[in-house]
DNA sequence: TTGACAATAGAACGCGCGTTCTATATAAAG
DNA sequence: CTTTATATAGAACGCGCGTTCTATTGTCAA
């Protein structure tokens, strides 16, 4: 049986460790991970990974996975063929957290109920990212309080007035009289199909 | 001016550091972060954060942010009021990566072009998570090769046969004759509204 | 066979990490 | 004012981290 200790498998074990522990392993821990019996061997491979650009060391000398090993590959064109692993029609690698949420401190998630925004492709059960303290622009989808109830609507300016309109013809337009409570602006929506 | 050195601000600085550096700071670095001049003070506050359940130490004694400080809060019910910060109608806290992608190793992202799945709420420009090597079940949305072109379709079983049908009446059903290439199963879809 | 190179083991070492002690300033309570 | 608790500073210390050295093995080509 051949030794499976090559750069690929070592990279995978590191990514796996980081995903589980939310930190990089120590050299001693890597001895177990790589199945070697000396820290110098660990150092030997770490150097190789750094040469390949898979690992980096930050200013303080701590190991860091470079982006390419982390996150999920964003495939540019499937027509060119399916990505088997880290192939070359991979345009970029993104973390969902970073991609979907600009300001984590002032954002929260909300599960959608109802079909008032079905025309915008937001369905019952979806999860939307809401950013607070953001000035809504014309056409944005906002979380607004209407008749003591929080709903999602398009934010439209008509001259000096503001109109809230659903993305569903079954719902009427709303012309807020005085106070208009905006809970935030919807910046993204996600949906899961399988558990 | 009051000292802003309370548990909340310390927690925020740690979360911010971890988001930027992808690791926890050392005690020496925390001296700068917390604006104190002694490591013992750092230890003093770290203990407090551990008591509050904001921080943890793993088996090897390394600091770890517990889930509640990380990720984005999932609000249960907005009707009860908007979440100002870490309030108590927060049901859960989730990481988008973990929530959307079960198997990061065998998944990839794909940008949707066309409107063949508009009926399922997947629009042009959306990003879908595709999981390879997964057995499609009846009703799943799959990435399939049809006439040398990769498209997304519903996967339907009709007796012993398999039919691929778009979520758009403008597109015809497809009855694959022999080989049916399935590139993967769509497990999630995401959409960004604002840049 | 001989050499070159890649891969491993083991040991030694310095430095910085996290811990823990004592001491002091500030604030609240009696 | 005293007493108590809270919050800070500074220093000392042991241990483990990552580094680096030497030595040994296995593989492949000449």
Tab-separated table of C-alpha atoms (C1' of nucleotides) in Angstrom:
chain	number	residue	atom	x	y	z
A	1	UNK	CA	0.000	0.000	0.000
A	2	UNK	CA	1.352	3.377	-0.983
A	3	UNK	CA	1.853	6.143	1.500
A	4	UNK	CA	-0.903	8.725	1.059
A	5	UNK	CA	1.281	11.442	2.499
A	6	UNK	CA	1.501	13.939	-0.351
A	7	UNK	CA	0.873	17.649	-0.515
A	8	UNK	CA	-2.796	17.246	-1.418
A	9	UNK	CA	-3.666	15.005	1.472
A	10	UNK	CA	-1.714	17.183	3.883
A	11	UNK	CA	-3.555	20.262	2.677
A	12	UNK	CA	-6.869	18.500	3.107
A	13	UNK	CA	-6.056	17.402	6.626
A	14	UNK	CA	-5.151	20.992	7.525
A	15	UNK	CA	-8.332	22.406	6.022
A	16	UNK	CA	-10.335	19.754	7.789
A	17	UNK	CA	-8.650	20.511	11.115
A	18	UNK	CA	-9.236	24.226	10.718
A	19	UNK	CA	-12.893	23.703	9.843
A	20	UNK	CA	-13.405	21.637	12.956
A	21	UNK	CA	-11.270	23.505	15.465
A	22	UNK	CA	-11.434	27.025	14.037
A	23	UNK	CA	-7.668	27.290	14.420
A	24	UNK	CA	-4.501	25.900	12.930
A	25	UNK	CA	-2.938	22.877	14.606
A	26	UNK	CA	0.367	23.028	16.456
A	27	UNK	CA	3.384	21.225	15.048
A	28	UNK	CA	2.935	18.508	17.629
A	29	UNK	CA	-0.673	18.041	16.572
A	30	UNK	CA	0.419	17.946	12.965
A	31	UNK	CA	2.654	14.993	13.769
A	32	UNK	CA	-0.523	13.023	14.386
A	33	UNK	CA	-2.349	14.619	11.463
A	34	UNK	CA	0.397	13.808	8.964
A	35	UNK	CA	1.240	10.526	10.673
A	36	UNK	CA	4.889	11.317	11.165
A	37	UNK	CA	7.008	11.024	14.277
A	38	UNK	CA	9.083	14.168	14.210
A	39	UNK	CA	8.330	17.854	14.218
A	40	UNK	CA	11.113	18.431	11.738
A	41	UNK	CA	9.166	16.418	9.180
A	42	UNK	CA	6.197	18.650	9.854
A	43	UNK	CA	8.372	21.693	9.276
A	44	UNK	CA	9.636	20.057	6.099
A	45	UNK	CA	6.135	19.777	4.647
A	46	UNK	CA	4.955	23.104	5.949
A	47	UNK	CA	7.748	24.740	3.991
A	48	UNK	CA	6.565	22.955	0.866
A	49	UNK	CA	3.014	24.139	1.387
A	50	UNK	CA	4.227	27.693	1.820
A	51	UNK	CA	6.223	27.458	-1.397
A	52	UNK	CA	3.111	26.291	-3.206
A	53	UNK	CA	1.177	29.219	-1.800
A	54	UNK	CA	-1.229	27.000	0.085
A	55	UNK	CA	-0.091	28.267	3.470
A	56	UNK	CA	1.075	31.673	4.618
A	57	UNK	CA	2.670	33.107	7.699
A	58	UNK	CA	1.356	36.371	9.010
A	59	UNK	CA	3.435	39.139	10.540
A	60	UNK	CA	3.725	37.332	13.859
A	61	UNK	CA	4.748	34.080	12.199
A	62	UNK	CA	1.458	32.305	12.683
A	63	UNK	CA	0.292	29.881	10.039
A	64	UNK	CA	-2.674	30.869	7.955
A	65	UNK	CA	-4.523	29.039	5.215
A	66	UNK	CA	-4.462	31.151	2.092
A	67	UNK	CA	-7.831	31.743	0.504
A	68	UNK	CA	-7.488	29.140	-2.207
A	69	UNK	CA	-7.661	26.257	0.231
A	70	UNK	CA	-10.600	27.687	2.024
A	71	UNK	CA	-14.145	28.423	1.038
A	72	UNK	CA	-15.997	26.958	-1.911
A	73	UNK	CA	-14.784	27.229	-5.495
A	74	UNK	CA	-16.826	29.446	-7.767
A	75	UNK	CA	-16.928	27.787	-11.153
A	76	UNK	CA	-16.947	30.107	-14.114
A	77	UNK	CA	-18.332	27.954	-16.826
A	78	UNK	CA	-19.751	24.480	-16.515
A	79	UNK	CA	-19.964	24.142	-20.256
A	80	UNK	CA	-16.197	23.693	-20.281
A	81	UNK	CA	-16.608	20.634	-18.109
A	82	UNK	CA	-17.380	19.778	-14.561
A	83	UNK	CA	-14.892	20.659	-11.870
A	84	UNK	CA	-13.440	17.433	-10.529
A	85	UNK	CA	-11.477	19.050	-7.738
A	86	UNK	CA	-9.283	22.155	-7.804
A	87	UNK	CA	-9.423	22.520	-11.548
A	88	UNK	CA	-8.661	25.446	-13.750
A	89	UNK	CA	-12.078	26.696	-14.690
A	90	UNK	CA	-12.361	27.766	-11.084
A	91	UNK	CA	-12.563	31.510	-11.237
A	92	UNK	CA	-12.566	32.325	-7.595
A	93	UNK	CA	-13.047	30.966	-4.140
A	94	UNK	CA	-15.493	32.604	-1.806
A	95	UNK	CA	-16.629	32.289	1.727
A	96	UNK	CA	-20.392	32.501	1.987
A	97	UNK	CA	-20.176	34.603	5.126
A	98	UNK	CA	-17.950	37.186	3.521
A	99	UNK	CA	-19.865	37.127	0.270
A	100	UNK	CA	-23.341	37.575	1.686
A	101	UNK	CA	-22.779	39.798	4.693
A	102	UNK	CA	-20.888	43.041	4.408
A	103	UNK	CA	-21.395	44.291	7.942
A	104	UNK	CA	-21.806	41.340	10.314
A	105	UNK	CA	-22.152	43.614	13.331
A	106	UNK	CA	-25.258	45.361	12.059
A	107	UNK	CA	-26.913	42.514	10.200
A	108	UNK	CA	-29.254	39.744	11.182
A	109	UNK	CA	-31.088	36.877	9.541
A	110	UNK	CA	-34.818	36.564	9.223
A	111	UNK	CA	-36.965	33.707	8.035
A	112	UNK	CA	-39.526	34.824	5.491
A	113	UNK	CA	-43.162	33.938	5.968
A	114	UNK	CA	-45.755	34.713	3.364
A	115	UNK	CA	-45.612	35.287	-0.342
A	116	UNK	CA	-45.682	39.068	-0.546
A	117	UNK	CA	-42.277	39.175	-2.261
A	118	UNK	CA	-42.689	36.161	-4.484
A	119	UNK	CA	-42.272	38.340	-7.553
A	120	UNK	CA	-38.758	39.184	-6.408
A	121	UNK	CA	-37.938	35.507	-6.063
A	122	UNK	CA	-38.221	35.517	-2.282
A	123	UNK	CA	-40.350	32.629	-1.168
A	124	UNK	CA	-41.925	31.432	2.033
A	125	UNK	CA	-39.267	29.839	4.219
A	126	UNK	CA	-36.323	31.648	2.704
A	127	UNK	CA	-33.715	33.324	4.864
A	128	UNK	CA	-32.946	36.977	4.222
A	129	UNK	CA	-30.016	39.058	5.402
A	130	UNK	CA	-31.199	42.343	6.859
A	131	UNK	CA	-28.816	45.214	7.404
A	132	UNK	CA	-29.861	47.765	9.989
A	133	UNK	CA	-28.986	51.447	9.934
A	134	UNK	CA	-28.845	51.536	6.188
A	135	UNK	CA	-30.477	54.242	4.152
A	136	UNK	CA	-32.913	52.594	1.712
A	137	UNK	CA	-32.667	53.659	-1.878
A	138	UNK	CA	-35.387	53.671	-4.479
A	139	UNK	CA	-36.177	50.090	-5.442
A	140	UNK	CA	-34.553	48.467	-2.420
A	141	UNK	CA	-36.395	45.786	-0.514
A	142	UNK	CA	-36.925	46.918	3.037
A	143	UNK	CA	-38.217	45.469	6.271
A	144	UNK	CA	-40.941	47.890	7.334
A	145	UNK	CA	-43.603	48.117	9.995
A	146	UNK	CA	-47.075	48.474	8.563
A	147	UNK	CA	-50.086	48.532	10.887
A	148	UNK	CA	-48.006	47.167	13.713
A	149	UNK	CA	-46.836	44.296	11.571
A	150	UNK	CA	-43.392	43.791	10.072
A	151	UNK	CA	-43.371	42.941	6.371
A	152	UNK	CA	-41.071	43.103	3.420
A	153	UNK	CA	-41.817	45.569	0.654
A	154	UNK	CA	-40.226	47.458	-2.178
A	155	UNK	CA	-39.201	50.951	-1.183
A	156	UNK	CA	-40.290	53.458	-3.832
A	157	UNK	CA	-40.030	57.200	-3.913
A	158	UNK	CA	-42.749	59.133	-5.720
A	159	UNK	CA	-41.654	62.716	-5.603
A	160	UNK	CA	-41.504	63.628	-1.960
A	161	UNK	CA	-43.613	60.680	-0.855
A	162	UNK	CA	-42.637	57.125	-0.111
A	163	UNK	CA	-44.640	54.143	-1.270
A	164	UNK	CA	-44.294	50.587	-0.072
A	165	UNK	CA	-45.258	48.039	-2.681
A	166	UNK	CA	-45.224	44.260	-2.528
A	167	UNK	CA	-43.831	42.107	-5.302
A	168	UNK	CA	-47.176	40.433	-5.575
A	169	UNK	CA	-50.202	42.031	-7.296
A	170	UNK	CA	-52.516	40.518	-4.698
A	171	UNK	CA	-51.231	42.999	-2.115
A	172	UNK	CA	-52.171	46.683	-2.206
A	173	UNK	CA	-49.730	49.564	-2.231
A	174	UNK	CA	-49.106	51.236	1.058
A	175	UNK	CA	-48.862	54.967	1.537
A	176	UNK	CA	-47.491	55.618	4.996
A	177	UNK	CA	-48.983	58.720	6.591
A	178	UNK	CA	-46.581	59.895	9.217
A	179	UNK	CA	-44.054	57.693	10.839
A	180	UNK	CA	-42.517	54.985	8.708
A	181	UNK	CA	-40.546	52.453	10.639
A	182	UNK	CA	-37.790	50.843	8.564
A	183	UNK	CA	-36.164	47.902	10.254
A	184	UNK	CA	-33.470	47.513	7.679
A	185	UNK	CA	-32.655	46.810	4.085
A	186	UNK	CA	-32.573	43.307	2.613
A	187	UNK	CA	-29.123	42.764	1.189
A	188	UNK	CA	-29.334	39.082	0.303
A	189	UNK	CA	-31.558	36.025	0.383
A	190	UNK	CA	-30.730	32.340	0.663
A	191	UNK	CA	-32.686	29.153	0.275
A	192	UNK	CA	-31.936	25.542	1.132
A	193	UNK	CA	-33.395	22.761	-0.956
A	194	UNK	CA	-32.078	19.716	0.832
A	195	UNK	CA	-31.388	18.959	4.434
B	1	UNK	CA	-14.977	60.435	28.795
B	2	UNK	CA	-15.841	57.088	30.235
B	3	UNK	CA	-13.631	54.088	29.757
B	4	UNK	CA	-15.138	51.917	27.051
B	5	UNK	CA	-13.432	48.869	28.442
B	6	UNK	CA	-16.325	46.629	29.370
B	7	UNK	CA	-17.155	43.057	28.487
B	8	UNK	CA	-19.146	44.019	25.395
B	9	UNK	CA	-16.428	46.095	23.822
B	10	UNK	CA	-13.809	43.476	24.620
B	11	UNK	CA	-15.935	40.789	23.030
B	12	UNK	CA	-16.374	42.932	19.937
B	13	UNK	CA	-12.676	43.577	19.616
B	14	UNK	CA	-11.993	39.852	19.819
B	15	UNK	CA	-14.618	39.010	17.217
B	16	UNK	CA	-13.253	41.735	14.990
B	17	UNK	CA	-9.701	40.466	15.386
B	18	UNK	CA	-10.738	36.903	14.617
B	19	UNK	CA	-12.684	37.991	11.538
B	20	UNK	CA	-9.648	39.811	10.200
B	21	UNK	CA	-6.851	37.456	11.174
B	22	UNK	CA	-8.706	34.137	11.175
B	23	UNK	CA	-7.168	33.348	14.543
B	24	UNK	CA	-7.352	34.424	18.144
B	25	UNK	CA	-4.884	37.045	19.338
B	26	UNK	CA	-2.107	36.283	21.809
B	27	UNK	CA	-2.221	37.788	25.278
B	28	UNK	CA	0.407	40.305	24.252
B	29	UNK	CA	-1.695	41.344	21.269
B	30	UNK	CA	-4.718	41.607	23.514
B	31	UNK	CA	-2.881	44.146	25.621
B	32	UNK	CA	-3.059	46.467	22.632
B	33	UNK	CA	-6.588	45.398	21.747
B	34	UNK	CA	-7.958	46.041	25.228
B	35	UNK	CA	-5.671	49.032	25.794
B	36	UNK	CA	-4.156	47.707	28.958
B	37	UNK	CA	-0.519	47.459	29.956
B	38	UNK	CA	-0.304	44.077	31.602
B	39	UNK	CA	-1.000	40.532	30.543
B	40	UNK	CA	-2.500	39.818	33.931
B	41	UNK	CA	-5.269	42.288	33.135
B	42	UNK	CA	-5.874	40.422	29.926
B	43	UNK	CA	-6.081	37.172	31.854
B	44	UNK	CA	-8.453	38.904	34.252
B	45	UNK	CA	-10.907	39.800	31.489
B	46	UNK	CA	-10.511	36.548	29.611
B	47	UNK	CA	-11.654	34.722	32.725
B	48	UNK	CA	-14.721	36.932	32.836
B	49	UNK	CA	-15.542	36.194	29.221
B	50	UNK	CA	-15.189	32.484	29.867
B	51	UNK	CA	-17.550	32.734	32.833
B	52	UNK	CA	-20.097	34.468	30.647
B	53	UNK	CA	-19.764	31.706	28.052
B	54	UNK	CA	-18.491	34.058	25.398
B	55	UNK	CA	-15.120	32.344	25.217
B	56	UNK	CA	-14.089	28.740	25.593
B	57	UNK	CA	-10.874	26.842	25.920
B	58	UNK	CA	-10.483	23.657	23.971
B	59	UNK	CA	-8.727	20.521	25.121
B	60	UNK	CA	-5.281	21.984	24.458
B	61	UNK	CA	-6.103	25.198	26.265
B	62	UNK	CA	-6.488	27.360	23.192
B	63	UNK	CA	-9.027	30.129	23.219
B	64	UNK	CA	-12.085	29.732	21.057
B	65	UNK	CA	-15.007	32.023	20.409
B	66	UNK	CA	-18.173	30.193	21.299
B	67	UNK	CA	-20.830	30.228	18.633
B	68	UNK	CA	-22.921	32.998	20.135
B	69	UNK	CA	-20.302	35.619	19.431
B	70	UNK	CA	-19.720	34.445	15.934
B	71	UNK	CA	-21.839	34.289	12.847
B	72	UNK	CA	-25.032	36.229	12.306
B	73	UNK	CA	-27.982	36.112	14.675
B	74	UNK	CA	-31.076	34.415	13.346
B	75	UNK	CA	-34.057	36.368	14.606
B	76	UNK	CA	-37.130	34.351	15.377
B	77	UNK	CA	-39.852	36.919	15.270
B	78	UNK	CA	-39.561	40.520	14.196
B	79	UNK	CA	-43.078	41.219	15.377
B	80	UNK	CA	-41.724	41.129	18.915
B	81	UNK	CA	-39.466	44.000	18.065
B	82	UNK	CA	-36.305	44.641	16.152
B	83	UNK	CA	-33.085	43.199	17.432
B	84	UNK	CA	-30.889	46.048	18.578
B	85	UNK	CA	-27.852	43.921	19.320
B	86	UNK	CA	-27.619	40.546	21.031
B	87	UNK	CA	-31.194	40.542	22.196
B	88	UNK	CA	-33.366	37.757	23.400
B	89	UNK	CA	-35.575	37.087	20.447
B	90	UNK	CA	-32.475	35.731	18.829
B	91	UNK	CA	-33.207	32.074	18.270
B	92	UNK	CA	-29.904	30.953	16.928
B	93	UNK	CA	-26.670	32.071	15.433
B	94	UNK	CA	-25.509	30.565	12.218
B	95	UNK	CA	-22.541	30.703	9.954
B	96	UNK	CA	-23.601	30.973	6.343
B	97	UNK	CA	-20.869	28.597	5.252
B	98	UNK	CA	-21.944	25.896	7.639
B	99	UNK	CA	-25.622	26.510	7.003
B	100	UNK	CA	-25.526	26.393	3.233
B	101	UNK	CA	-22.827	23.854	2.503
B	102	UNK	CA	-22.888	20.423	4.063
B	103	UNK	CA	-19.941	18.932	2.232
B	104	UNK	CA	-17.472	21.668	1.301
B	105	UNK	CA	-15.072	19.204	-0.295
B	106	UNK	CA	-17.526	18.000	-2.892
B	107	UNK	CA	-19.449	21.210	-3.522
B	108	UNK	CA	-18.959	24.170	-5.787
B	109	UNK	CA	-20.722	27.397	-6.654
B	110	UNK	CA	-22.235	28.222	-9.985
B	111	UNK	CA	-23.687	31.430	-11.306
B	112	UNK	CA	-27.062	30.919	-12.911
B	113	UNK	CA	-27.726	32.226	-16.396
B	114	UNK	CA	-31.122	32.058	-17.972
B	115	UNK	CA	-34.605	31.814	-16.591
B	116	UNK	CA	-35.332	28.115	-16.934
B	117	UNK	CA	-35.803	27.722	-13.169
B	118	UNK	CA	-37.621	30.976	-12.519
B	119	UNK	CA	-40.623	29.029	-11.255
B	120	UNK	CA	-38.488	27.637	-8.433
B	121	UNK	CA	-37.389	31.124	-7.476
B	122	UNK	CA	-33.950	30.795	-9.046
B	123	UNK	CA	-33.261	33.819	-11.165
B	124	UNK	CA	-30.634	34.910	-13.621
B	125	UNK	CA	-27.496	35.936	-11.775
B	126	UNK	CA	-28.160	33.880	-8.657
B	127	UNK	CA	-25.496	31.690	-7.153
B	128	UNK	CA	-26.322	28.031	-6.544
B	129	UNK	CA	-24.512	25.491	-4.414
B	130	UNK	CA	-24.000	22.259	-6.331
B	131	UNK	CA	-23.071	19.056	-4.567
B	132	UNK	CA	-21.352	16.441	-6.687
B	133	UNK	CA	-21.608	12.686	-6.225
B	134	UNK	CA	-25.052	12.936	-4.784
B	135	UNK	CA	-27.877	10.680	-5.833
B	136	UNK	CA	-30.749	12.860	-7.097
B	137	UNK	CA	-34.165	12.096	-5.698
B	138	UNK	CA	-37.509	12.704	-7.329
B	139	UNK	CA	-38.189	16.429	-7.381
B	140	UNK	CA	-34.609	17.535	-6.786
B	141	UNK	CA	-33.092	20.242	-8.912
B	142	UNK	CA	-30.109	18.867	-10.753
B	143	UNK	CA	-27.351	20.163	-12.957
B	144	UNK	CA	-27.612	18.019	-16.096
B	145	UNK	CA	-26.047	17.899	-19.515
B	146	UNK	CA	-28.606	18.137	-22.290
B	147	UNK	CA	-27.474	18.250	-25.906
B	148	UNK	CA	-23.946	19.072	-24.867
B	149	UNK	CA	-25.164	21.961	-22.718
B	150	UNK	CA	-25.329	22.163	-18.953
B	151	UNK	CA	-28.643	23.338	-17.557
B	152	UNK	CA	-30.654	23.133	-14.373
B	153	UNK	CA	-33.795	21.077	-14.336
B	154	UNK	CA	-36.163	19.266	-12.044
B	155	UNK	CA	-35.346	15.597	-11.778
B	156	UNK	CA	-38.532	13.540	-12.094
B	157	UNK	CA	-39.034	9.803	-12.171
B	158	UNK	CA	-41.889	8.451	-14.266
B	159	UNK	CA	-41.913	4.762	-13.626
B	160	UNK	CA	-38.598	3.471	-14.842
B	161	UNK	CA	-37.882	6.557	-16.921
B	162	UNK	CA	-36.363	9.868	-15.935
B	163	UNK	CA	-37.730	13.179	-17.119
B	164	UNK	CA	-36.008	16.533	-16.871
B	165	UNK	CA	-38.419	19.428	-16.609
B	166	UNK	CA	-37.742	23.133	-16.282
B	167	UNK	CA	-39.559	25.337	-13.799
B	168	UNK	CA	-40.724	27.472	-16.701
B	169	UNK	CA	-43.562	26.441	-19.039
B	170	UNK	CA	-41.701	27.989	-21.967
B	171	UNK	CA	-39.218	25.148	-21.892
B	172	UNK	CA	-40.111	21.642	-23.085
B	173	UNK	CA	-39.709	18.482	-21.055
B	174	UNK	CA	-36.663	16.447	-21.821
B	175	UNK	CA	-36.651	12.690	-22.085
B	176	UNK	CA	-33.056	11.549	-22.091
B	177	UNK	CA	-32.517	8.542	-24.317
B	178	UNK	CA	-29.430	6.792	-23.116
B	179	UNK	CA	-26.745	8.487	-21.159
B	180	UNK	CA	-27.844	11.129	-18.699
B	181	UNK	CA	-25.019	13.152	-17.287
B	182	UNK	CA	-25.792	14.572	-13.872
B	183	UNK	CA	-23.259	17.105	-12.667
B	184	UNK	CA	-24.684	17.391	-9.208
B	185	UNK	CA	-27.672	18.302	-7.116
B	186	UNK	CA	-28.543	21.881	-6.220
B	187	UNK	CA	-28.645	22.101	-2.450
B	188	UNK	CA	-29.041	25.839	-1.995
B	189	UNK	CA	-29.310	29.145	-3.818
B	190	UNK	CA	-28.278	32.636	-2.803
B	191	UNK	CA	-28.875	36.095	-4.196
B	192	UNK	CA	-27.349	39.471	-3.445
B	193	UNK	CA	-29.418	42.615	-3.819
B	194	UNK	CA	-26.902	45.259	-2.937
B	195	UNK	CA	-23.200	45.550	-3.499
C	1	DT	C1'	27.920	-0.018	-7.416
C	2	DT	C1'	27.874	4.564	-6.620
C	3	DG	C1'	26.041	8.966	-6.311
C	4	DA	C1'	22.318	12.463	-5.752
C	5	DC	C1'	18.120	13.641	-3.867
C	6	DA	C1'	13.862	13.241	-1.304
C	7	DA	C1'	11.795	11.841	2.947
C	8	DT	C1'	12.015	10.645	7.651
C	9	DA	C1'	13.547	10.407	12.784
C	10	DG	C1'	15.417	12.277	16.853
C	11	DA	C1'	17.376	15.586	19.769
C	12	DA	C1'	18.560	20.142	21.338
C	13	DC	C1'	17.552	25.011	21.939
C	14	DG	C1'	15.866	29.790	22.477
C	15	DC	C1'	12.069	32.513	22.986
C	16	DG	C1'	7.499	33.780	23.738
C	17	DC	C1'	3.285	32.137	25.336
C	18	DG	C1'	-0.086	31.865	29.122
C	19	DT	C1'	-0.067	31.636	34.110
C	20	DT	C1'	0.347	33.366	38.624
C	21	DC	C1'	2.092	36.016	42.194
C	22	DT	C1'	2.220	40.766	44.728
C	23	DA	C1'	1.078	45.546	44.932
C	24	DT	C1'	-1.671	49.610	44.099
C	25	DA	C1'	-5.385	52.858	42.591
C	26	DT	C1'	-10.286	53.595	42.364
C	27	DA	C1'	-15.097	53.106	43.658
C	28	DA	C1'	-18.876	51.611	46.477
C	29	DA	C1'	-20.729	50.339	51.008
C	30	DG	C1'	-20.965	50.553	55.992
D	1	DC	C1'	-12.946	57.089	57.931
D	2	DT	C1'	-12.581	52.311	57.385
D	3	DT	C1'	-13.766	48.154	54.848
D	4	DT	C1'	-14.572	45.567	50.833
D	5	DA	C1'	-14.646	44.617	46.059
D	6	DT	C1'	-13.193	45.826	41.510
D	7	DA	C1'	-9.834	47.024	38.161
D	8	DT	C1'	-5.173	47.825	36.974
D	9	DA	C1'	0.197	47.315	36.687
D	10	DG	C1'	4.422	44.871	36.912
D	11	DA	C1'	7.363	41.043	37.392
D	12	DA	C1'	8.669	36.294	37.532
D	13	DC	C1'	8.307	31.567	35.888
D	14	DG	C1'	7.669	27.033	33.673
D	15	DC	C1'	6.505	24.814	29.689
D	16	DG	C1'	5.630	24.078	25.021
D	17	DC	C1'	5.980	26.077	20.676
D	18	DG	C1'	8.470	26.423	16.311
D	19	DT	C1'	13.185	26.148	14.678
D	20	DT	C1'	17.320	23.945	13.425
D	21	DC	C1'	20.867	20.657	13.530
D	22	DT	C1'	22.643	15.819	12.511
D	23	DA	C1'	21.829	11.248	10.996
D	24	DT	C1'	19.449	7.475	8.550
D	25	DT	C1'	16.619	5.424	5.125
D	26	DG	C1'	14.612	4.679	0.484
D	27	DT	C1'	14.394	5.644	-4.488
D	28	DC	C1'	15.958	6.519	-8.884
D	29	DA	C1'	19.423	7.446	-12.457
D	30	DA	C1'	24.000	7.021	-14.217
